[in-house]
Amino acid sequence: MRKGRLFIISGPSGTGKGTICKRIVQEDPNIRFSVSVTTRNPREGEIHGRDYFFISKDEYMLLLEQDGFLEHASVYGSTLYGTPKEPVQKWLEEGTDVILEIDVQGAFQVKKNEPDCVMIFILPPSLEELKARILKRGSETEETMAARLGEAQKEIDQAPLYDYQVVNADLDRAVEEVRGIIEKERNK
Ligand code: 5GP
């Protein structure tokens, strides 16, 4: 049986990559979204098991010891994130495609072990637009905004190393573009 394909979606926060992933998964029964674990607290509206598995640092360390991660990284300082290995491997074996929404460090770890994975980077139309979107979304101070934009720029610098770059100026068009990439890769 044909194995599933692994798609990685990265991009700075505020680019809409989460929304793009949700739309793709909702409309395509042959692709599953890998729910990551994180040691950060849930934000308002986030649901355990849907958005993340919210776990303690001890639980995270135990998973790490048991070799339970496909990849793992510390993002924004001390917050730990990781992709549970078992469900992803099971889906791929069953022939189901999988989307990972992970940061750049994690993406390159996966690429090393799964060289056939497809890496897609979601870009904002500009840093100005990204700043406007982040401002609209939350309560950033001047200082945290500067840090976020600095992080965003560092991530954007890695975008050329991805297989595909998609600019999210218009959500519907960006979703169509990602869907087109998935179809093209499936037919290879
Ligand atoms: P947030 O806390 O805003 O949901 O996510 C912060 C960053 O962590 C985002 O860039 C997101 O893609 C990344 N991230 C989420 N889950 C994982 C994961 O399992 N592994 C890695 N490496 N990064 C992740």
mmCIF file with all atom_site columns, C-alpha atoms and ligand atoms in Angstrom:
data_model
loop_
_atom_site.group_PDB
_atom_site.id
_atom_site.type_symbol
_atom_site.label_atom_id
_atom_site.label_alt_id
_atom_site.label_comp_id
_atom_site.label_asym_id
_atom_site.label_entity_id
_atom_site.label_seq_id
_atom_site.pdbx_PDB_ins_code
_atom_site.Cartn_x
_atom_site.Cartn_y
_atom_site.Cartn_z
_atom_site.occupancy
_atom_site.B_iso_or_equiv
_atom_site.pdbx_formal_charge
_atom_site.auth_seq_id
_atom_site.auth_comp_id
_atom_site.auth_asym_id
_atom_site.auth_atom_id
_atom_site.pdbx_PDB_model_num
ATOM   1   C CA  . MET A 1 1   ? 0.000   0.000  0.000  1.00 0.00 ? 1   MET A CA  1
ATOM   2   C CA  . ARG A 1 2   ? 1.146   3.542  -0.759 1.00 0.00 ? 2   ARG A CA  1
ATOM   3   C CA  . LYS A 1 3   ? 2.380   5.391  2.299  1.00 0.00 ? 3   LYS A CA  1
ATOM   4   C CA  . GLY A 1 4   ? 0.894   8.792  3.188  1.00 0.00 ? 4   GLY A CA  1
ATOM   5   C CA  . ARG A 1 5   ? 2.779   12.013 2.458  1.00 0.00 ? 5   ARG A CA  1
ATOM   6   C CA  . LEU A 1 6   ? 4.042   14.296 5.180  1.00 0.00 ? 6   LEU A CA  1
ATOM   7   C CA  . PHE A 1 7   ? 3.456   18.051 4.735  1.00 0.00 ? 7   PHE A CA  1
ATOM   8   C CA  . ILE A 1 8   ? 5.077   20.645 6.976  1.00 0.00 ? 8   ILE A CA  1
ATOM   9   C CA  . ILE A 1 9   ? 3.629   24.140 7.297  1.00 0.00 ? 9   ILE A CA  1
ATOM   10  C CA  . SER A 1 10  ? 5.723   26.864 8.947  1.00 0.00 ? 10  SER A CA  1
ATOM   11  C CA  . GLY A 1 11  ? 5.658   30.643 9.100  1.00 0.00 ? 11  GLY A CA  1
ATOM   12  C CA  . PRO A 1 12  ? 5.818   33.419 11.663 1.00 0.00 ? 12  PRO A CA  1
ATOM   13  C CA  . SER A 1 13  ? 2.884   33.745 14.033 1.00 0.00 ? 13  SER A CA  1
ATOM   14  C CA  . GLY A 1 14  ? 0.256   36.059 12.569 1.00 0.00 ? 14  GLY A CA  1
ATOM   15  C CA  . THR A 1 15  ? 0.612   34.775 9.002  1.00 0.00 ? 15  THR A CA  1
ATOM   16  C CA  . GLY A 1 16  ? -2.608  32.749 9.175  1.00 0.00 ? 16  GLY A CA  1
ATOM   17  C CA  . LYS A 1 17  ? -0.934  29.347 8.871  1.00 0.00 ? 17  LYS A CA  1
ATOM   18  C CA  . GLY A 1 18  ? -3.184  27.828 11.534 1.00 0.00 ? 18  GLY A CA  1
ATOM   19  C CA  . THR A 1 19  ? -6.310  28.922 9.695  1.00 0.00 ? 19  THR A CA  1
ATOM   20  C CA  . ILE A 1 20  ? -4.936  27.601 6.417  1.00 0.00 ? 20  ILE A CA  1
ATOM   21  C CA  . CYS A 1 21  ? -4.203  24.188 8.023  1.00 0.00 ? 21  CYS A CA  1
ATOM   22  C CA  . LYS A 1 22  ? -7.696  24.010 9.530  1.00 0.00 ? 22  LYS A CA  1
ATOM   23  C CA  . ARG A 1 23  ? -9.334  24.776 6.182  1.00 0.00 ? 23  ARG A CA  1
ATOM   24  C CA  . ILE A 1 24  ? -7.253  22.164 4.343  1.00 0.00 ? 24  ILE A CA  1
ATOM   25  C CA  . VAL A 1 25  ? -8.007  19.436 6.898  1.00 0.00 ? 25  VAL A CA  1
ATOM   26  C CA  . GLN A 1 26  ? -11.731 20.262 7.096  1.00 0.00 ? 26  GLN A CA  1
ATOM   27  C CA  . GLU A 1 27  ? -12.164 19.980 3.359  1.00 0.00 ? 27  GLU A CA  1
ATOM   28  C CA  . ASP A 1 28  ? -9.977  16.950 2.655  1.00 0.00 ? 28  ASP A CA  1
ATOM   29  C CA  . PRO A 1 29  ? -10.726 13.619 4.375  1.00 0.00 ? 29  PRO A CA  1
ATOM   30  C CA  . ASN A 1 30  ? -7.407  12.147 3.201  1.00 0.00 ? 30  ASN A CA  1
ATOM   31  C CA  . ILE A 1 31  ? -5.240  14.430 5.304  1.00 0.00 ? 31  ILE A CA  1
ATOM   32  C CA  . ARG A 1 32  ? -4.936  14.551 9.097  1.00 0.00 ? 32  ARG A CA  1
ATOM   33  C CA  . PHE A 1 33  ? -3.645  17.327 11.326 1.00 0.00 ? 33  PHE A CA  1
ATOM   34  C CA  . SER A 1 34  ? -1.008  16.307 13.862 1.00 0.00 ? 34  SER A CA  1
ATOM   35  C CA  . VAL A 1 35  ? -1.869  17.821 17.262 1.00 0.00 ? 35  VAL A CA  1
ATOM   36  C CA  . SER A 1 36  ? 1.336   18.869 19.024 1.00 0.00 ? 36  SER A CA  1
ATOM   37  C CA  . VAL A 1 37  ? 2.087   18.826 22.710 1.00 0.00 ? 37  VAL A CA  1
ATOM   38  C CA  . THR A 1 38  ? 3.127   22.029 24.462 1.00 0.00 ? 38  THR A CA  1
ATOM   39  C CA  . THR A 1 39  ? 4.088   23.105 27.952 1.00 0.00 ? 39  THR A CA  1
ATOM   40  C CA  . ARG A 1 40  ? 2.449   26.529 27.560 1.00 0.00 ? 40  ARG A CA  1
ATOM   41  C CA  . ASN A 1 41  ? -0.955  27.358 29.033 1.00 0.00 ? 41  ASN A CA  1
ATOM   42  C CA  . PRO A 1 42  ? -4.015  27.216 26.784 1.00 0.00 ? 42  PRO A CA  1
ATOM   43  C CA  . ARG A 1 43  ? -5.184  30.524 25.344 1.00 0.00 ? 43  ARG A CA  1
ATOM   44  C CA  . GLU A 1 44  ? -8.836  31.463 25.531 1.00 0.00 ? 44  GLU A CA  1
ATOM   45  C CA  . GLY A 1 45  ? -10.838 29.240 23.205 1.00 0.00 ? 45  GLY A CA  1
ATOM   46  C CA  . GLU A 1 46  ? -8.128  26.603 22.790 1.00 0.00 ? 46  GLU A CA  1
ATOM   47  C CA  . ILE A 1 47  ? -9.173  23.015 23.468 1.00 0.00 ? 47  ILE A CA  1
ATOM   48  C CA  . HIS A 1 48  ? -6.975  20.214 24.826 1.00 0.00 ? 48  HIS A CA  1
ATOM   49  C CA  . GLY A 1 49  ? -6.653  17.521 22.162 1.00 0.00 ? 49  GLY A CA  1
ATOM   50  C CA  . ARG A 1 50  ? -7.856  19.777 19.327 1.00 0.00 ? 50  ARG A CA  1
ATOM   51  C CA  . ASP A 1 51  ? -5.405  22.701 19.318 1.00 0.00 ? 51  ASP A CA  1
ATOM   52  C CA  . TYR A 1 52  ? -2.672  21.144 21.450 1.00 0.00 ? 52  TYR A CA  1
ATOM   53  C CA  . PHE A 1 53  ? -2.168  18.566 24.142 1.00 0.00 ? 53  PHE A CA  1
ATOM   54  C CA  . PHE A 1 54  ? -1.340  20.866 27.057 1.00 0.00 ? 54  PHE A CA  1
ATOM   55  C CA  . ILE A 1 55  ? 1.055   18.930 29.283 1.00 0.00 ? 55  ILE A CA  1
ATOM   56  C CA  . SER A 1 56  ? 3.394   19.624 32.201 1.00 0.00 ? 56  SER A CA  1
ATOM   57  C CA  . LYS A 1 57  ? 7.142   19.891 31.818 1.00 0.00 ? 57  LYS A CA  1
ATOM   58  C CA  . ASP A 1 58  ? 7.506   16.541 33.638 1.00 0.00 ? 58  ASP A CA  1
ATOM   59  C CA  . GLU A 1 59  ? 5.158   14.809 31.188 1.00 0.00 ? 59  GLU A CA  1
ATOM   60  C CA  . TYR A 1 60  ? 7.074   16.380 28.311 1.00 0.00 ? 60  TYR A CA  1
ATOM   61  C CA  . MET A 1 61  ? 10.396  15.124 29.693 1.00 0.00 ? 61  MET A CA  1
ATOM   62  C CA  . LEU A 1 62  ? 8.962   11.635 30.086 1.00 0.00 ? 62  LEU A CA  1
ATOM   63  C CA  . LEU A 1 63  ? 7.846   11.578 26.444 1.00 0.00 ? 63  LEU A CA  1
ATOM   64  C CA  . LEU A 1 64  ? 11.279  12.781 25.431 1.00 0.00 ? 64  LEU A CA  1
ATOM   65  C CA  . GLU A 1 65  ? 12.954  9.988  27.433 1.00 0.00 ? 65  GLU A CA  1
ATOM   66  C CA  . GLN A 1 66  ? 10.666  7.433  25.808 1.00 0.00 ? 66  GLN A CA  1
ATOM   67  C CA  . ASP A 1 67  ? 11.692  8.677  22.342 1.00 0.00 ? 67  ASP A CA  1
ATOM   68  C CA  . GLY A 1 68  ? 8.067   9.705  21.773 1.00 0.00 ? 68  GLY A CA  1
ATOM   69  C CA  . PHE A 1 69  ? 8.716   12.709 19.509 1.00 0.00 ? 69  PHE A CA  1
ATOM   70  C CA  . LEU A 1 70  ? 9.089   12.927 15.763 1.00 0.00 ? 70  LEU A CA  1
ATOM   71  C CA  . GLU A 1 71  ? 10.633  16.343 16.445 1.00 0.00 ? 71  GLU A CA  1
ATOM   72  C CA  . HIS A 1 72  ? 10.703  18.732 19.367 1.00 0.00 ? 72  HIS A CA  1
ATOM   73  C CA  . ALA A 1 73  ? 11.844  22.285 19.995 1.00 0.00 ? 73  ALA A CA  1
ATOM   74  C CA  . SER A 1 74  ? 11.888  25.115 22.429 1.00 0.00 ? 74  SER A CA  1
ATOM   75  C CA  . VAL A 1 75  ? 10.154  28.113 20.846 1.00 0.00 ? 75  VAL A CA  1
ATOM   76  C CA  . TYR A 1 76  ? 10.064  31.688 22.251 1.00 0.00 ? 76  TYR A CA  1
ATOM   77  C CA  . GLY A 1 77  ? 12.449  30.976 25.099 1.00 0.00 ? 77  GLY A CA  1
ATOM   78  C CA  . SER A 1 78  ? 11.323  28.298 27.510 1.00 0.00 ? 78  SER A CA  1
ATOM   79  C CA  . THR A 1 79  ? 8.098   26.986 25.951 1.00 0.00 ? 79  THR A CA  1
ATOM   80  C CA  . LEU A 1 80  ? 8.474   23.410 24.766 1.00 0.00 ? 80  LEU A CA  1
ATOM   81  C CA  . TYR A 1 81  ? 6.667   21.941 21.775 1.00 0.00 ? 81  TYR A CA  1
ATOM   82  C CA  . GLY A 1 82  ? 6.757   18.531 20.138 1.00 0.00 ? 82  GLY A CA  1
ATOM   83  C CA  . THR A 1 83  ? 5.105   16.294 17.575 1.00 0.00 ? 83  THR A CA  1
ATOM   84  C CA  . PRO A 1 84  ? 4.018   12.929 19.028 1.00 0.00 ? 84  PRO A CA  1
ATOM   85  C CA  . LYS A 1 85  ? 5.606   10.265 16.858 1.00 0.00 ? 85  LYS A CA  1
ATOM   86  C CA  . GLU A 1 86  ? 3.083   7.441  17.166 1.00 0.00 ? 86  GLU A CA  1
ATOM   87  C CA  . PRO A 1 87  ? -0.064  8.870  15.517 1.00 0.00 ? 87  PRO A CA  1
ATOM   88  C CA  . VAL A 1 88  ? 1.904   10.397 12.649 1.00 0.00 ? 88  VAL A CA  1
ATOM   89  C CA  . GLN A 1 89  ? 3.661   7.128  11.852 1.00 0.00 ? 89  GLN A CA  1
ATOM   90  C CA  . LYS A 1 90  ? 0.391   5.198  12.097 1.00 0.00 ? 90  LYS A CA  1
ATOM   91  C CA  . TRP A 1 91  ? -1.414  7.518  9.664  1.00 0.00 ? 91  TRP A CA  1
ATOM   92  C CA  . LEU A 1 92  ? 1.445   7.478  7.189  1.00 0.00 ? 92  LEU A CA  1
ATOM   93  C CA  . GLU A 1 93  ? 1.577   3.664  7.313  1.00 0.00 ? 93  GLU A CA  1
ATOM   94  C CA  . GLU A 1 94  ? -2.181  3.557  6.676  1.00 0.00 ? 94  GLU A CA  1
ATOM   95  C CA  . GLY A 1 95  ? -1.729  5.723  3.580  1.00 0.00 ? 95  GLY A CA  1
ATOM   96  C CA  . THR A 1 96  ? -3.196  8.903  5.094  1.00 0.00 ? 96  THR A CA  1
ATOM   97  C CA  . ASP A 1 97  ? -1.395  12.210 4.489  1.00 0.00 ? 97  ASP A CA  1
ATOM   98  C CA  . VAL A 1 98  ? -0.426  14.300 7.513  1.00 0.00 ? 98  VAL A CA  1
ATOM   99  C CA  . ILE A 1 99  ? 0.063   18.043 8.114  1.00 0.00 ? 99  ILE A CA  1
ATOM   100 C CA  . LEU A 1 100 ? 2.475   19.249 10.784 1.00 0.00 ? 100 LEU A CA  1
ATOM   101 C CA  . GLU A 1 101 ? 2.233   22.919 11.763 1.00 0.00 ? 101 GLU A CA  1
ATOM   102 C CA  . ILE A 1 102 ? 5.630   23.414 13.369 1.00 0.00 ? 102 ILE A CA  1
ATOM   103 C CA  . ASP A 1 103 ? 8.440   25.938 13.598 1.00 0.00 ? 103 ASP A CA  1
ATOM   104 C CA  . VAL A 1 104 ? 11.549  26.102 11.436 1.00 0.00 ? 104 VAL A CA  1
ATOM   105 C CA  . GLN A 1 105 ? 13.815  24.193 13.873 1.00 0.00 ? 105 GLN A CA  1
ATOM   106 C CA  . GLY A 1 106 ? 11.344  21.298 14.037 1.00 0.00 ? 106 GLY A CA  1
ATOM   107 C CA  . ALA A 1 107 ? 10.848  21.316 10.272 1.00 0.00 ? 107 ALA A CA  1
ATOM   108 C CA  . PHE A 1 108 ? 14.528  20.688 9.592  1.00 0.00 ? 108 PHE A CA  1
ATOM   109 C CA  . GLN A 1 109 ? 14.670  17.897 12.188 1.00 0.00 ? 109 GLN A CA  1
ATOM   110 C CA  . VAL A 1 110 ? 11.817  16.144 10.362 1.00 0.00 ? 110 VAL A CA  1
ATOM   111 C CA  . LYS A 1 111 ? 13.418  16.722 6.941  1.00 0.00 ? 111 LYS A CA  1
ATOM   112 C CA  . LYS A 1 112 ? 16.571  14.956 8.160  1.00 0.00 ? 112 LYS A CA  1
ATOM   113 C CA  . ASN A 1 113 ? 14.662  11.791 9.090  1.00 0.00 ? 113 ASN A CA  1
ATOM   114 C CA  . GLU A 1 114 ? 11.915  11.974 6.454  1.00 0.00 ? 114 GLU A CA  1
ATOM   115 C CA  . PRO A 1 115 ? 13.578  13.469 3.381  1.00 0.00 ? 115 PRO A CA  1
ATOM   116 C CA  . ASP A 1 116 ? 10.434  12.956 1.279  1.00 0.00 ? 116 ASP A CA  1
ATOM   117 C CA  . CYS A 1 117 ? 8.405   15.381 3.396  1.00 0.00 ? 117 CYS A CA  1
ATOM   118 C CA  . VAL A 1 118 ? 7.118   18.521 1.671  1.00 0.00 ? 118 VAL A CA  1
ATOM   119 C CA  . MET A 1 119 ? 7.982   21.831 3.328  1.00 0.00 ? 119 MET A CA  1
ATOM   120 C CA  . ILE A 1 120 ? 5.680   24.817 2.790  1.00 0.00 ? 120 ILE A CA  1
ATOM   121 C CA  . PHE A 1 121 ? 6.413   28.263 4.233  1.00 0.00 ? 121 PHE A CA  1
ATOM   122 C CA  . ILE A 1 122 ? 3.578   30.770 4.690  1.00 0.00 ? 122 ILE A CA  1
ATOM   123 C CA  . LEU A 1 123 ? 4.714   34.387 4.308  1.00 0.00 ? 123 LEU A CA  1
ATOM   124 C CA  . PRO A 1 124 ? 2.897   37.589 5.265  1.00 0.00 ? 124 PRO A CA  1
ATOM   125 C CA  . PRO A 1 125 ? 2.531   40.103 2.399  1.00 0.00 ? 125 PRO A CA  1
ATOM   126 C CA  . SER A 1 126 ? 4.966   42.366 4.317  1.00 0.00 ? 126 SER A CA  1
ATOM   127 C CA  . LEU A 1 127 ? 6.364   42.893 7.811  1.00 0.00 ? 127 LEU A CA  1
ATOM   128 C CA  . GLU A 1 128 ? 4.104   45.962 8.104  1.00 0.00 ? 128 GLU A CA  1
ATOM   129 C CA  . GLU A 1 129 ? 1.056   43.831 7.419  1.00 0.00 ? 129 GLU A CA  1
ATOM   130 C CA  . LEU A 1 130 ? 2.249   41.194 9.905  1.00 0.00 ? 130 LEU A CA  1
ATOM   131 C CA  . LYS A 1 131 ? 2.627   43.890 12.554 1.00 0.00 ? 131 LYS A CA  1
ATOM   132 C CA  . ALA A 1 132 ? -0.903  45.129 11.850 1.00 0.00 ? 132 ALA A CA  1
ATOM   133 C CA  . ARG A 1 133 ? -2.307  41.581 12.139 1.00 0.00 ? 133 ARG A CA  1
ATOM   134 C CA  . ILE A 1 134 ? -0.511  40.880 15.432 1.00 0.00 ? 134 ILE A CA  1
ATOM   135 C CA  . LEU A 1 135 ? -1.681  44.241 16.835 1.00 0.00 ? 135 LEU A CA  1
ATOM   136 C CA  . LYS A 1 136 ? -5.258  43.406 15.895 1.00 0.00 ? 136 LYS A CA  1
ATOM   137 C CA  . ARG A 1 137 ? -5.035  39.971 17.501 1.00 0.00 ? 137 ARG A CA  1
ATOM   138 C CA  . GLY A 1 138 ? -3.692  40.708 20.956 1.00 0.00 ? 138 GLY A CA  1
ATOM   139 C CA  . SER A 1 139 ? -2.246  42.850 23.643 1.00 0.00 ? 139 SER A CA  1
ATOM   140 C CA  . GLU A 1 140 ? 1.363   43.261 22.589 1.00 0.00 ? 140 GLU A CA  1
ATOM   141 C CA  . THR A 1 141 ? 3.493   45.899 24.251 1.00 0.00 ? 141 THR A CA  1
ATOM   142 C CA  . GLU A 1 142 ? 6.092   47.810 22.223 1.00 0.00 ? 142 GLU A CA  1
ATOM   143 C CA  . GLU A 1 143 ? 8.736   45.491 23.663 1.00 0.00 ? 143 GLU A CA  1
ATOM   144 C CA  . THR A 1 144 ? 7.030   42.143 22.998 1.00 0.00 ? 144 THR A CA  1
ATOM   145 C CA  . MET A 1 145 ? 6.022   43.390 19.552 1.00 0.00 ? 145 MET A CA  1
ATOM   146 C CA  . ALA A 1 146 ? 9.655   44.173 18.720 1.00 0.00 ? 146 ALA A CA  1
ATOM   147 C CA  . ALA A 1 147 ? 10.674  40.694 19.933 1.00 0.00 ? 147 ALA A CA  1
ATOM   148 C CA  . ARG A 1 148 ? 7.938   39.007 17.891 1.00 0.00 ? 148 ARG A CA  1
ATOM   149 C CA  . LEU A 1 149 ? 8.853   40.923 14.742 1.00 0.00 ? 149 LEU A CA  1
ATOM   150 C CA  . GLY A 1 150 ? 12.521  40.071 15.296 1.00 0.00 ? 150 GLY A CA  1
ATOM   151 C CA  . GLU A 1 151 ? 11.609  36.376 15.589 1.00 0.00 ? 151 GLU A CA  1
ATOM   152 C CA  . ALA A 1 152 ? 9.403   36.678 12.512 1.00 0.00 ? 152 ALA A CA  1
ATOM   153 C CA  . GLN A 1 153 ? 12.244  38.142 10.467 1.00 0.00 ? 153 GLN A CA  1
ATOM   154 C CA  . LYS A 1 154 ? 14.582  35.311 11.559 1.00 0.00 ? 154 LYS A CA  1
ATOM   155 C CA  . GLU A 1 155 ? 12.025  32.736 10.446 1.00 0.00 ? 155 GLU A CA  1
ATOM   156 C CA  . ILE A 1 156 ? 11.337  34.533 7.156  1.00 0.00 ? 156 ILE A CA  1
ATOM   157 C CA  . ASP A 1 157 ? 15.069  34.399 6.410  1.00 0.00 ? 157 ASP A CA  1
ATOM   158 C CA  . GLN A 1 158 ? 14.738  30.576 6.308  1.00 0.00 ? 158 GLN A CA  1
ATOM   159 C CA  . ALA A 1 159 ? 11.827  30.600 3.862  1.00 0.00 ? 159 ALA A CA  1
ATOM   160 C CA  . PRO A 1 160 ? 13.985  30.096 0.722  1.00 0.00 ? 160 PRO A CA  1
ATOM   161 C CA  . LEU A 1 161 ? 15.126  26.735 2.165  1.00 0.00 ? 161 LEU A CA  1
ATOM   162 C CA  . TYR A 1 162 ? 11.552  25.414 2.000  1.00 0.00 ? 162 TYR A CA  1
ATOM   163 C CA  . ASP A 1 163 ? 10.193  23.555 -1.038 1.00 0.00 ? 163 ASP A CA  1
ATOM   164 C CA  . TYR A 1 164 ? 7.370   26.070 -1.480 1.00 0.00 ? 164 TYR A CA  1
ATOM   165 C CA  . GLN A 1 165 ? 6.635   29.625 -0.346 1.00 0.00 ? 165 GLN A CA  1
ATOM   166 C CA  . VAL A 1 166 ? 3.039   30.861 -0.221 1.00 0.00 ? 166 VAL A CA  1
ATOM   167 C CA  . VAL A 1 167 ? 2.198   34.521 0.445  1.00 0.00 ? 167 VAL A CA  1
ATOM   168 C CA  . ASN A 1 168 ? -0.998  34.907 2.447  1.00 0.00 ? 168 ASN A CA  1
ATOM   169 C CA  . ALA A 1 169 ? -2.352  38.214 1.158  1.00 0.00 ? 169 ALA A CA  1
ATOM   170 C CA  . ASP A 1 170 ? -5.802  36.712 0.599  1.00 0.00 ? 170 ASP A CA  1
ATOM   171 C CA  . LEU A 1 171 ? -6.857  33.708 2.703  1.00 0.00 ? 171 LEU A CA  1
ATOM   172 C CA  . ASP A 1 172 ? -8.954  31.931 0.057  1.00 0.00 ? 172 ASP A CA  1
ATOM   173 C CA  . ARG A 1 173 ? -6.185  32.210 -2.502 1.00 0.00 ? 173 ARG A CA  1
ATOM   174 C CA  . ALA A 1 174 ? -3.535  31.020 -0.045 1.00 0.00 ? 174 ALA A CA  1
ATOM   175 C CA  . VAL A 1 175 ? -5.675  27.965 0.850  1.00 0.00 ? 175 VAL A CA  1
ATOM   176 C CA  . GLU A 1 176 ? -6.128  27.213 -2.873 1.00 0.00 ? 176 GLU A CA  1
ATOM   177 C CA  . GLU A 1 177 ? -2.406  27.493 -3.446 1.00 0.00 ? 177 GLU A CA  1
ATOM   178 C CA  . VAL A 1 178 ? -1.558  25.103 -0.586 1.00 0.00 ? 178 VAL A CA  1
ATOM   179 C CA  . ARG A 1 179 ? -4.246  22.700 -1.787 1.00 0.00 ? 179 ARG A CA  1
ATOM   180 C CA  . GLY A 1 180 ? -2.697  22.828 -5.269 1.00 0.00 ? 180 GLY A CA  1
ATOM   181 C CA  . ILE A 1 181 ? 0.735   21.990 -3.843 1.00 0.00 ? 181 ILE A CA  1
ATOM   182 C CA  . ILE A 1 182 ? -0.710  19.009 -1.934 1.00 0.00 ? 182 ILE A CA  1
ATOM   183 C CA  . GLU A 1 183 ? -2.445  17.696 -5.081 1.00 0.00 ? 183 GLU A CA  1
ATOM   184 C CA  . LYS A 1 184 ? 0.692   18.144 -7.172 1.00 0.00 ? 184 LYS A CA  1
ATOM   185 C CA  . GLU A 1 185 ? 2.824   16.277 -4.630 1.00 0.00 ? 185 GLU A CA  1
ATOM   186 C CA  . ARG A 1 186 ? 0.262   13.474 -4.330 1.00 0.00 ? 186 ARG A CA  1
ATOM   187 C CA  . ASN A 1 187 ? 0.415   12.927 -8.072 1.00 0.00 ? 187 ASN A CA  1
ATOM   188 C CA  . LYS A 1 188 ? 4.191   12.684 -8.201 1.00 0.00 ? 188 LYS A CA  1
HETATM 189 P P1  . 5GP B 2 .   ? 1.829   29.075 19.451 1.00 0.00 ? 1   5GP B P1  1
HETATM 190 O O1  . 5GP B 2 .   ? 2.288   28.963 20.867 1.00 0.00 ? 1   5GP B O1  1
HETATM 191 O O2  . 5GP B 2 .   ? 1.633   30.519 19.038 1.00 0.00 ? 1   5GP B O2  1
HETATM 192 O O3  . 5GP B 2 .   ? 0.629   28.212 19.174 1.00 0.00 ? 1   5GP B O3  1
HETATM 193 O O4  . 5GP B 2 .   ? 2.985   28.501 18.526 1.00 0.00 ? 1   5GP B O4  1
HETATM 194 C C1  . 5GP B 2 .   ? 4.262   29.082 18.552 1.00 0.00 ? 1   5GP B C1  1
HETATM 195 C C2  . 5GP B 2 .   ? 5.142   28.447 17.501 1.00 0.00 ? 1   5GP B C2  1
HETATM 196 O O5  . 5GP B 2 .   ? 5.386   27.068 17.836 1.00 0.00 ? 1   5GP B O5  1
HETATM 197 C C3  . 5GP B 2 .   ? 4.555   28.438 16.093 1.00 0.00 ? 1   5GP B C3  1
HETATM 198 O O6  . 5GP B 2 .   ? 5.576   28.820 15.195 1.00 0.00 ? 1   5GP B O6  1
HETATM 199 C C4  . 5GP B 2 .   ? 4.175   26.997 15.875 1.00 0.00 ? 1   5GP B C4  1
HETATM 200 O O7  . 5GP B 2 .   ? 4.233   26.628 14.508 1.00 0.00 ? 1   5GP B O7  1
HETATM 201 C C5  . 5GP B 2 .   ? 5.250   26.287 16.672 1.00 0.00 ? 1   5GP B C5  1
HETATM 202 N N1  . 5GP B 2 .   ? 4.870   24.917 17.019 1.00 0.00 ? 1   5GP B N1  1
HETATM 203 C C6  . 5GP B 2 .   ? 3.651   24.452 17.378 1.00 0.00 ? 1   5GP B C6  1
HETATM 204 N N2  . 5GP B 2 .   ? 3.686   23.133 17.600 1.00 0.00 ? 1   5GP B N2  1
HETATM 205 C C7  . 5GP B 2 .   ? 4.957   22.738 17.379 1.00 0.00 ? 1   5GP B C7  1
HETATM 206 C C8  . 5GP B 2 .   ? 5.636   21.472 17.424 1.00 0.00 ? 1   5GP B C8  1
HETATM 207 O O8  . 5GP B 2 .   ? 5.085   20.426 17.713 1.00 0.00 ? 1   5GP B O8  1
HETATM 208 N N3  . 5GP B 2 .   ? 6.950   21.483 17.123 1.00 0.00 ? 1   5GP B N3  1
HETATM 209 C C9  . 5GP B 2 .   ? 7.628   22.613 16.791 1.00 0.00 ? 1   5GP B C9  1
HETATM 210 N N4  . 5GP B 2 .   ? 8.914   22.491 16.486 1.00 0.00 ? 1   5GP B N4  1
HETATM 211 N N5  . 5GP B 2 .   ? 7.045   23.805 16.737 1.00 0.00 ? 1   5GP B N5  1
HETATM 212 C C10 . 5GP B 2 .   ? 5.717   23.877 17.020 1.00 0.00 ? 1   5GP B C10 1
#
